[in-house]
PDB file of C-alpha atoms and ligand atoms in Angstrom:
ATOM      1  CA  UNK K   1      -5.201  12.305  10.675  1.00  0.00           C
ATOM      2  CA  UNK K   2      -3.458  10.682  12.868  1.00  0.00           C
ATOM      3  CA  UNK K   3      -0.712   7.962  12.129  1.00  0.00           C
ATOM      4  CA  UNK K   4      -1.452   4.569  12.935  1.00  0.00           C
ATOM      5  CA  UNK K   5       0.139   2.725  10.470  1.00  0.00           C
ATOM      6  CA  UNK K   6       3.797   2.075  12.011  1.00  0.00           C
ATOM      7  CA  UNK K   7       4.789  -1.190  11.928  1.00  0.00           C
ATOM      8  CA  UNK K   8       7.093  -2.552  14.934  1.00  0.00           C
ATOM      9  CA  UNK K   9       6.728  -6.334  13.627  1.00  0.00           C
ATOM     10  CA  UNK K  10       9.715  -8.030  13.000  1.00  0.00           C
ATOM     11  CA  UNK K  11      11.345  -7.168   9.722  1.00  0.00           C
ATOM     12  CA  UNK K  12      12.257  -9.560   7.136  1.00  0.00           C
ATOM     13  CA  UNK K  13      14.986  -7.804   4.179  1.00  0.00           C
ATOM     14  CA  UNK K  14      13.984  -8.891   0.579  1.00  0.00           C
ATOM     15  CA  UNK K  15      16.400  -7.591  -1.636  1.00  0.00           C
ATOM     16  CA  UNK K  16      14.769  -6.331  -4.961  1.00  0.00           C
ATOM     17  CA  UNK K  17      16.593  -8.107  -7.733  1.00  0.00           C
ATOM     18  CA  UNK K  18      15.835 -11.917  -6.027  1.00  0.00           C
ATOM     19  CA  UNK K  19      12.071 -10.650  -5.402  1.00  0.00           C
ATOM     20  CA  UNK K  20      10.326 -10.873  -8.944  1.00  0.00           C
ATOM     21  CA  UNK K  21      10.963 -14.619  -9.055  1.00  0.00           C
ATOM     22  CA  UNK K  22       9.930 -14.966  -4.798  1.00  0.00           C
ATOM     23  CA  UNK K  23       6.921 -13.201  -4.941  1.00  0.00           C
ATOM     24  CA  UNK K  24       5.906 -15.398  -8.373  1.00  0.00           C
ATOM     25  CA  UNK K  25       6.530 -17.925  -6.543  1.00  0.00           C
ATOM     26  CA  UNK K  26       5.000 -17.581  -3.329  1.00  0.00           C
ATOM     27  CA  UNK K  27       1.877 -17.130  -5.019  1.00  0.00           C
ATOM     28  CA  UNK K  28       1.560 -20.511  -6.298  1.00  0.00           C
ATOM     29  CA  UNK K  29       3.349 -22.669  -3.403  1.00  0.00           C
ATOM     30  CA  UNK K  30       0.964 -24.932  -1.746  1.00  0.00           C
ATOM     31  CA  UNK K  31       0.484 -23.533   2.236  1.00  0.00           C
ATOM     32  CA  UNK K  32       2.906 -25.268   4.600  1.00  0.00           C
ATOM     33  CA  UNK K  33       2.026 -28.008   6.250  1.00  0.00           C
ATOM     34  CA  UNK K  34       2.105 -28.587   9.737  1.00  0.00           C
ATOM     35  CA  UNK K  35       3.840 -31.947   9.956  1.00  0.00           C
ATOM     36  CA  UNK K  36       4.242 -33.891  13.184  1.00  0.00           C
ATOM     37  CA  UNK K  37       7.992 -34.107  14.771  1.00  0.00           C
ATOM     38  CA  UNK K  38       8.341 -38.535  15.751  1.00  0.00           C
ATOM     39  CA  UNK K  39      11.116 -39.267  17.536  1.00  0.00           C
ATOM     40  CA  UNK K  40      11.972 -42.641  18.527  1.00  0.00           C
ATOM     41  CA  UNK K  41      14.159 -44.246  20.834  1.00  0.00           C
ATOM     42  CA  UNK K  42      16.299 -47.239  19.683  1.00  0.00           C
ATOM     43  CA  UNK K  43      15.058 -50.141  21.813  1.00  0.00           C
ATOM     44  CA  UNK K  44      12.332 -48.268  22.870  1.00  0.00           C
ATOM     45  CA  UNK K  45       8.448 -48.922  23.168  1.00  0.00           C
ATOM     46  CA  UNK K  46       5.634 -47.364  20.718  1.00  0.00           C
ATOM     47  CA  UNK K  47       4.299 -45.640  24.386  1.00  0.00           C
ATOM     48  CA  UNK K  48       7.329 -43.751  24.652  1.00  0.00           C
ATOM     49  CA  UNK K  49       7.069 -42.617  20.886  1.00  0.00           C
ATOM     50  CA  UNK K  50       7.447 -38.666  21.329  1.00  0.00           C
ATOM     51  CA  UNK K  51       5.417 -36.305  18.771  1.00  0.00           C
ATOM     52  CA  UNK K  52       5.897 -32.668  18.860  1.00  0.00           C
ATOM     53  CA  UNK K  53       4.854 -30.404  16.616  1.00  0.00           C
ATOM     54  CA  UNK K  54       6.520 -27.786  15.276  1.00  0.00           C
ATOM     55  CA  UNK K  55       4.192 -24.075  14.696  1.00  0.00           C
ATOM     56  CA  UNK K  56       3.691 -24.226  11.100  1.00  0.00           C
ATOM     57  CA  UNK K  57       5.157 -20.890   9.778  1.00  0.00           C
ATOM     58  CA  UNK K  58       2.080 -19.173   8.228  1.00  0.00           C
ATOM     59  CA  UNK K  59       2.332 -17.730   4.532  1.00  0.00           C
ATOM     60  CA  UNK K  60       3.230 -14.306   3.525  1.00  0.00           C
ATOM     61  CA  UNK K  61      -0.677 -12.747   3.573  1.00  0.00           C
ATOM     62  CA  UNK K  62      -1.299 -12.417  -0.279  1.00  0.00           C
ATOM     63  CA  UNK K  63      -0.350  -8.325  -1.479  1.00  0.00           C
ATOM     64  CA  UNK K  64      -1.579  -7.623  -5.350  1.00  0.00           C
ATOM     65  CA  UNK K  65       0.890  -4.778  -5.767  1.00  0.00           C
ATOM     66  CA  UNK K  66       4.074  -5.947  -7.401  1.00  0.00           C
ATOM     67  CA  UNK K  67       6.521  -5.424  -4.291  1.00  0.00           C
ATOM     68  CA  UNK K  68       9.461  -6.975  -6.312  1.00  0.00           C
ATOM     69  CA  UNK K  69       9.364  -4.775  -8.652  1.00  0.00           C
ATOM     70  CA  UNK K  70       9.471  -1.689  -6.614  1.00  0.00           C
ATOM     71  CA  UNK K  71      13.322  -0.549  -6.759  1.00  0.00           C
ATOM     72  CA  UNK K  72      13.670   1.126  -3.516  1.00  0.00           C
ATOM     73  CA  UNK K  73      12.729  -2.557  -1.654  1.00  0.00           C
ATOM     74  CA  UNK K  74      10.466  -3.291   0.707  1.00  0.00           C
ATOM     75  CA  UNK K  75      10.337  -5.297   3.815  1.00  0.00           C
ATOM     76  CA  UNK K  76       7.778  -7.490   4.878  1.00  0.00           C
ATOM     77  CA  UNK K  77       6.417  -7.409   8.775  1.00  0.00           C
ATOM     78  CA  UNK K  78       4.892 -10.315  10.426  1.00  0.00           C
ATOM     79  CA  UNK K  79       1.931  -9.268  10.595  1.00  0.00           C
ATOM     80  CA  UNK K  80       1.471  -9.513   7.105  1.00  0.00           C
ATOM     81  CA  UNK K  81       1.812  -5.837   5.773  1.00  0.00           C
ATOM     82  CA  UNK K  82       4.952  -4.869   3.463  1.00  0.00           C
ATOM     83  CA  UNK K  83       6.697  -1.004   3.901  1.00  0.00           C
ATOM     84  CA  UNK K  84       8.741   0.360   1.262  1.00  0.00           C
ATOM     85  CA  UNK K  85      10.164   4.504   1.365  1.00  0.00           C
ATOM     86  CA  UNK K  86       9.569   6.364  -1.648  1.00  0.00           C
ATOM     87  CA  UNK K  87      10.547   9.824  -2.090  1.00  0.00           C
ATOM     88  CA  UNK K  88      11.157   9.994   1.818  1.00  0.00           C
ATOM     89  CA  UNK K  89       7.711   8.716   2.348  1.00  0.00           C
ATOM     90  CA  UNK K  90       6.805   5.557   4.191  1.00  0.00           C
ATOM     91  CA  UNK K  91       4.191   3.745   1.890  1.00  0.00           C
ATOM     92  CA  UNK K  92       2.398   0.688   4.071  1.00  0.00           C
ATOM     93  CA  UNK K  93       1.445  -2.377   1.678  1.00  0.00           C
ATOM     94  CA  UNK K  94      -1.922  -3.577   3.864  1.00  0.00           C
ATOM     95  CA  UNK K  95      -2.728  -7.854   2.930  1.00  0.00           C
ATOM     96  CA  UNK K  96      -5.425  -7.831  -0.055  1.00  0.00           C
ATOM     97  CA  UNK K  97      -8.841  -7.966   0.981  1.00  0.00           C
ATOM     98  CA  UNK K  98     -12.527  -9.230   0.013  1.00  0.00           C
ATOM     99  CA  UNK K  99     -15.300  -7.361   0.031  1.00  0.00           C
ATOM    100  CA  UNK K 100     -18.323  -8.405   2.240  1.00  0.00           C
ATOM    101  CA  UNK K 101     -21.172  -9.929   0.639  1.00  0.00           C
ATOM    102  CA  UNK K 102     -23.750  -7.326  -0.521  1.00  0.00           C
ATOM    103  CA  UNK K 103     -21.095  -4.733  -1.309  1.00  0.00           C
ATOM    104  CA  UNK K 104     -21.446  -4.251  -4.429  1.00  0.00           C
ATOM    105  CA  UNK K 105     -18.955  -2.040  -4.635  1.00  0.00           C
ATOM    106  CA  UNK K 106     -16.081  -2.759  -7.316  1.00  0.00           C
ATOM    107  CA  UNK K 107     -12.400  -4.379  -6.980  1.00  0.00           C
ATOM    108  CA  UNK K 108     -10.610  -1.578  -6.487  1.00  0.00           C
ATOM    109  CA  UNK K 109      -6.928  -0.610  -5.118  1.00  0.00           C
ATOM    110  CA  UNK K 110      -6.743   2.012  -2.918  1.00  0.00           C
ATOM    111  CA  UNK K 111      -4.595   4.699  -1.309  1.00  0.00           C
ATOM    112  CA  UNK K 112      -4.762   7.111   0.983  1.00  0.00           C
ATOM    113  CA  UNK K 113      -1.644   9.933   2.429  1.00  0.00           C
ATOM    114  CA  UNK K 114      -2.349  10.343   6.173  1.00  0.00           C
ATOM    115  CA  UNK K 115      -1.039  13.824   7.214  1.00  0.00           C
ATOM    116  CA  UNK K 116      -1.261  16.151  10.329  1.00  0.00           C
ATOM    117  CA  UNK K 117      -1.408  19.761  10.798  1.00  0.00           C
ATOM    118  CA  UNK K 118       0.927  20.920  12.800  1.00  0.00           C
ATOM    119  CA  UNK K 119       0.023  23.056  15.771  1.00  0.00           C
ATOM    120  CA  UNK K 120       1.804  25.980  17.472  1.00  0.00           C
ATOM    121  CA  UNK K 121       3.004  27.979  20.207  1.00  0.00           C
ATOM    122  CA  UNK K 122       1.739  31.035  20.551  1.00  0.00           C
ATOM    123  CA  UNK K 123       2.062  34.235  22.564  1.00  0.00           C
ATOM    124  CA  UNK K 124      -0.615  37.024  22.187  1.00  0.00           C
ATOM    125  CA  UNK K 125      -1.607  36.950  18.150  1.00  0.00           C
ATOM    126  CA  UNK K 126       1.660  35.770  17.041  1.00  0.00           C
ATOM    127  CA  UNK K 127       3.193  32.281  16.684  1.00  0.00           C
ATOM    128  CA  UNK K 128       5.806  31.547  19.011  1.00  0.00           C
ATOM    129  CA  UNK K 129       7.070  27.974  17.831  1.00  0.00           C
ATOM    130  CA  UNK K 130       5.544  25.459  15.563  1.00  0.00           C
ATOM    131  CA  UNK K 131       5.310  21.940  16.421  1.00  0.00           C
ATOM    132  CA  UNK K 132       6.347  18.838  14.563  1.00  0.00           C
ATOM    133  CA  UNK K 133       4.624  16.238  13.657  1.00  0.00           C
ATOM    134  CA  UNK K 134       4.778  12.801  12.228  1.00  0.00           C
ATOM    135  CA  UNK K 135       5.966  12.527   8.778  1.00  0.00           C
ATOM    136  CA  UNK K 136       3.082  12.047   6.340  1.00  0.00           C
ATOM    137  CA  UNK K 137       2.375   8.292   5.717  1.00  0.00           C
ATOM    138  CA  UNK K 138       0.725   6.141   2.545  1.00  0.00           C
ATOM    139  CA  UNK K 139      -0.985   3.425   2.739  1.00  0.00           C
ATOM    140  CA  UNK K 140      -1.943   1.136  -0.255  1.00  0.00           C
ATOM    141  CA  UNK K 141      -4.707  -1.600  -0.415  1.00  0.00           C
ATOM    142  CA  UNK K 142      -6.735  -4.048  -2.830  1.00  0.00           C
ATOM    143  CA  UNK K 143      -9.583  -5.114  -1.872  1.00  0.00           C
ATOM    144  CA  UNK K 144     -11.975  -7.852  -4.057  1.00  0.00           C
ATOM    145  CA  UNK K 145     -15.329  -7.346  -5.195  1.00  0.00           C
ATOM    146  CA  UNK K 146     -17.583 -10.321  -4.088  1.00  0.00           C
ATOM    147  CA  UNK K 147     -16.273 -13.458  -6.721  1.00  0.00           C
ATOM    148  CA  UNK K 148     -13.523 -12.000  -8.232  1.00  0.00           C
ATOM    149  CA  UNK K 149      -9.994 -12.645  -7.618  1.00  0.00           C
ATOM    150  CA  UNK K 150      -6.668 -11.872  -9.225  1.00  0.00           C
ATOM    151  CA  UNK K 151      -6.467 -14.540 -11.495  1.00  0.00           C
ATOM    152  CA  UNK K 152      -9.370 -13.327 -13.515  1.00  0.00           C
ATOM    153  CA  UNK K 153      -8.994 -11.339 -16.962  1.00  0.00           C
ATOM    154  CA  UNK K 154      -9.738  -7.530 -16.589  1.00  0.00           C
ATOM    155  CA  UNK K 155     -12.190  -6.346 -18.206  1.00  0.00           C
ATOM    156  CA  UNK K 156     -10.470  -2.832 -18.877  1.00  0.00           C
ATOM    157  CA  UNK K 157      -7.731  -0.678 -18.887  1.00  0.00           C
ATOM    158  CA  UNK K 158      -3.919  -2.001 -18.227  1.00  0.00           C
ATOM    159  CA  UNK K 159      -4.329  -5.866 -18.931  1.00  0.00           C
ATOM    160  CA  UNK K 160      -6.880  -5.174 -22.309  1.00  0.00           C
ATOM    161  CA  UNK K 161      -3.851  -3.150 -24.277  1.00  0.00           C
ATOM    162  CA  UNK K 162      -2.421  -5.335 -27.208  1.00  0.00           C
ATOM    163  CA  UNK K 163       1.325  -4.501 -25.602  1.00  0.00           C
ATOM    164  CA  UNK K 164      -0.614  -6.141 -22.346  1.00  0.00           C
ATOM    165  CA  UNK K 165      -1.619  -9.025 -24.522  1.00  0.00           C
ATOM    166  CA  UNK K 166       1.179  -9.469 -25.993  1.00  0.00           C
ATOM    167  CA  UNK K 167       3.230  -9.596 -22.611  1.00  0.00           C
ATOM    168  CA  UNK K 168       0.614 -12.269 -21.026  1.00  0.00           C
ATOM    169  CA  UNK K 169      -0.165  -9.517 -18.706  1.00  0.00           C
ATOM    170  CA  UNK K 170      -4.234  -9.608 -18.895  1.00  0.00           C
ATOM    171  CA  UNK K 171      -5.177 -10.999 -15.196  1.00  0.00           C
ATOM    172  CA  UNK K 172      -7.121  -8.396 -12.599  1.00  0.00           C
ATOM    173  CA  UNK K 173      -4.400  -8.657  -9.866  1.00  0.00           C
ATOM    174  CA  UNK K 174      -2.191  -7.557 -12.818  1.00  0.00           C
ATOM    175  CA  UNK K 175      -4.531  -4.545 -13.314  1.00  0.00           C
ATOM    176  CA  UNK K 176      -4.589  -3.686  -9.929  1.00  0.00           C
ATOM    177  CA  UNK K 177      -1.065  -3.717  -9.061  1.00  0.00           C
ATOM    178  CA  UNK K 178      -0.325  -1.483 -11.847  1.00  0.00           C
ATOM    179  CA  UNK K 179      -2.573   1.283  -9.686  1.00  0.00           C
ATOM    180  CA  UNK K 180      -0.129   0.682  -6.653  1.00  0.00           C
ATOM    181  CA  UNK K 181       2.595   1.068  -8.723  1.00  0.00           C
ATOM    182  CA  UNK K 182       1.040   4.235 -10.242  1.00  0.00           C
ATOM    183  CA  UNK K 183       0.951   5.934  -6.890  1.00  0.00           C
ATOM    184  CA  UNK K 184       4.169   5.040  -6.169  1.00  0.00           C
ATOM    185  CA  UNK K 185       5.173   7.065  -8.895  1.00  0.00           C
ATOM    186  CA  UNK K 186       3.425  10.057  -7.999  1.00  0.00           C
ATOM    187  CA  UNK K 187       5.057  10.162  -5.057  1.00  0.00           C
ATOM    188  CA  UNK K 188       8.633  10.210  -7.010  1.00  0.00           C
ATOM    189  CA  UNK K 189       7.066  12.918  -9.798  1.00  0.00           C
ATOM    190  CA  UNK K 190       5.304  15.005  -7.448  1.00  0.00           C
ATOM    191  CA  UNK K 191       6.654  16.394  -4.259  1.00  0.00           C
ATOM    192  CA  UNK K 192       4.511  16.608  -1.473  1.00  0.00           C
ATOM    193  CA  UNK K 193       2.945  20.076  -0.699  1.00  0.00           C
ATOM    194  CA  UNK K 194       4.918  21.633   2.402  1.00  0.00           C
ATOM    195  CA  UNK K 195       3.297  23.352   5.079  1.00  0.00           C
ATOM    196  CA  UNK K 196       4.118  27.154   5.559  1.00  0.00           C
ATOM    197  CA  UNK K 197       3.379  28.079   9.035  1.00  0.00           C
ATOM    198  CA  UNK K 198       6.107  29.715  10.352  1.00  0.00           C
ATOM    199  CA  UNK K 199       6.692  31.007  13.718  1.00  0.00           C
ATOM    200  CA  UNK K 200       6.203  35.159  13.919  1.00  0.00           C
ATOM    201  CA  UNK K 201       3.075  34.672  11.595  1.00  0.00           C
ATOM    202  CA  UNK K 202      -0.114  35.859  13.240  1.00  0.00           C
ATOM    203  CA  UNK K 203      -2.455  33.343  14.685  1.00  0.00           C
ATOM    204  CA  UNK K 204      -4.792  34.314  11.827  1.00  0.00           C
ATOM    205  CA  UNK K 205      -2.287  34.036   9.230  1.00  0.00           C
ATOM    206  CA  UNK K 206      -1.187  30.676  10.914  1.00  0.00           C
ATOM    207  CA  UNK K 207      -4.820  29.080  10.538  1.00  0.00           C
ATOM    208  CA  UNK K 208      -4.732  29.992   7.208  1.00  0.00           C
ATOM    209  CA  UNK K 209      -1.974  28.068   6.416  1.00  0.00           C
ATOM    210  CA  UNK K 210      -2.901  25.021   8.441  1.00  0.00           C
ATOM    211  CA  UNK K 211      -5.820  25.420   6.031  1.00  0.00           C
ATOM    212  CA  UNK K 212      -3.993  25.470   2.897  1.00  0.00           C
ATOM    213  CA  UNK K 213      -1.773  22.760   3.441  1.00  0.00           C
ATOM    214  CA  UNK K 214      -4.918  20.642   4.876  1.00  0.00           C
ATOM    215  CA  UNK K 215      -6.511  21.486   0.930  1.00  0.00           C
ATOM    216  CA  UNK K 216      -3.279  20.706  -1.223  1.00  0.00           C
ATOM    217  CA  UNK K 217      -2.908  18.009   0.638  1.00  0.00           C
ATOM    218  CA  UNK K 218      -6.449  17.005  -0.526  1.00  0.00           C
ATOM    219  CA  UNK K 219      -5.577  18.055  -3.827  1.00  0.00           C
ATOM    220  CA  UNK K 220      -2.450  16.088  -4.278  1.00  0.00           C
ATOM    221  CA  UNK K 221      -4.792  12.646  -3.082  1.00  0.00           C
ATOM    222  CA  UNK K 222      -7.182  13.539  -5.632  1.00  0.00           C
ATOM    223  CA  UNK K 223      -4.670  14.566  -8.672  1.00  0.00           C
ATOM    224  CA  UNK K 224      -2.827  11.173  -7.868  1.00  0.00           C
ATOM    225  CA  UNK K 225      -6.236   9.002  -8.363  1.00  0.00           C
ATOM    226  CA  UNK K 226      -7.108  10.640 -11.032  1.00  0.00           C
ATOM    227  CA  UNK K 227      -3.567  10.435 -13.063  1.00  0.00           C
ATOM    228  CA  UNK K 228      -4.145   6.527 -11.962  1.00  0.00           C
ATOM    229  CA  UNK K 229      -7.434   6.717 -13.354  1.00  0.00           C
ATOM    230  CA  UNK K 230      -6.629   7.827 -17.217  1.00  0.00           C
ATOM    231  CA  UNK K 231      -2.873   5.612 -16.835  1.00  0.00           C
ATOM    232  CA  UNK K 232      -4.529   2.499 -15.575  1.00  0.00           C
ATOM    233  CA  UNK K 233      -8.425   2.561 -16.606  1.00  0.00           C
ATOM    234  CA  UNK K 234      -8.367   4.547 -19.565  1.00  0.00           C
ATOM    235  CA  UNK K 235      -6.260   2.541 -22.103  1.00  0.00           C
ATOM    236  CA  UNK K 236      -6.901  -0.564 -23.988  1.00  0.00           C
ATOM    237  CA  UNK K 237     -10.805  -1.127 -23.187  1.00  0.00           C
ATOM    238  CA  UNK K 238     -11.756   1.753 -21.158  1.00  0.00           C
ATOM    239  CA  UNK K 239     -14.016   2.160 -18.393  1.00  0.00           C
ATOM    240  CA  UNK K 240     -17.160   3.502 -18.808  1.00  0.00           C
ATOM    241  CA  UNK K 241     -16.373   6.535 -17.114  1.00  0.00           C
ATOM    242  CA  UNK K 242     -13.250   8.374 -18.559  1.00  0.00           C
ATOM    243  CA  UNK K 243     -13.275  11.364 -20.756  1.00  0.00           C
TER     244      UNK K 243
HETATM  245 ZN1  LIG G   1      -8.460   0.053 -12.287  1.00  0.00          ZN
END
């Protein structure tokens, strides 16, 4: 419950509109090269032949989610995750990544909210002051099933529609991304529960509500998978599982 996703890395701006065609792009340049600096001296010698080479600048780390098309922006970090704010939340874009072998577990995009509950003050039975606490935090990952990748077809949901079919829009990473941008969503439809400990509540009444906010909070994880679920799984070919 804590936070621990902050990034301090260095901060690259992509403005939106340019970012469809980049991020297309990126994902089918070949890696840099790293190509050997020779300089040579007029009159001089092969021995004195300098090579230096320069650090190869290392690729973006692959993200499924469609970042360009997110129209708040996003920046990338070096490190290889991208933020983005949505609704006054900071959502954290983690690099794609593979599942070990023997998990058989499927490709899958994930999210989870990281929240606190925010302690307090108190004098006697009654709640003096209540502390802050960090803002609450998403954070956004796809991770590949053994052999798959996000070139493949999907095999349901977004990417099986006809309107999908029609668009060229049938690959997994397509799938997935729509799930990223799904919770993205949420986040502008649905506003986060509040907490409503207040100071000159009793310390009982004051657990309570630490309690409460602790289950919507739960609640509003859950309600956004599952509205990701039906919008993203259960059209075109649906999985096995919905209604
Ligand atoms: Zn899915």
């Amino acid at each position: 419950m804590s936070n621990k996703t902050k990034d301090t890395g260095e901060q690259m701006s992509h403005p939106p509109a340019q970012d469809i065609q980049k991020a297309a792009a990126s994902q089918v340049q070949e890696p840099e090269k790293e190509t050997p600096q020779v300089a040579r001296s007029v009159g001089g010698n092969a021995a004195s032949a300098k090579i230096s080479r320069q650090k190869a600048k290392p690729e973006p780390a692959a993200i499924t989610a469609p970042l360009g098309e997110i129209p708040e922006g996003h920046q990338r970090q070096r490190k290889g995750t991208a933020t983005t704010t949505v609704a006054g939340v900071e959502v954290t874009f983690k690099p794609d990544s593979k599942r070990k072998k023997g998990d058989k577990a499927d490709t899958k995009t994930s999210v989870n909210l990281d929240w606190s509950l925010p302690g307090a003050a108190t004098k006697g039975d009654k709640v003096v002051e209540v502390r802050s606490v960090a803002p609450v935090t998403m954070t956004i990952q796809t991770a590949y099933a053994q052999g798959q990748n996000a070139a493949l077809n999907s095999a349901y949901g977004r990417g099986t529609t006809p309107s999908d079919a029609r668009a060229g829009d049938s690959s997994l990473g397509f799938h997935e991304g729509r799930h990223a941008m799904d919770y993205l969503q949420y986040l502008r439809d649905h506003p986060l529960p509040q907490f409503q400990g207040q100071a000159g509540m009793s310390v009982q009444e004051y657990t309570r509500a630490q309690q409460d906010y602790d289950k919507a909070m739960n609640t509003y994880l859950a309600d956004m998978k599952r509205k990701s679920f039906l919008d993203t799984d259960c059209v075109g070919t649906p999985h096995k599982d919905c209604p």
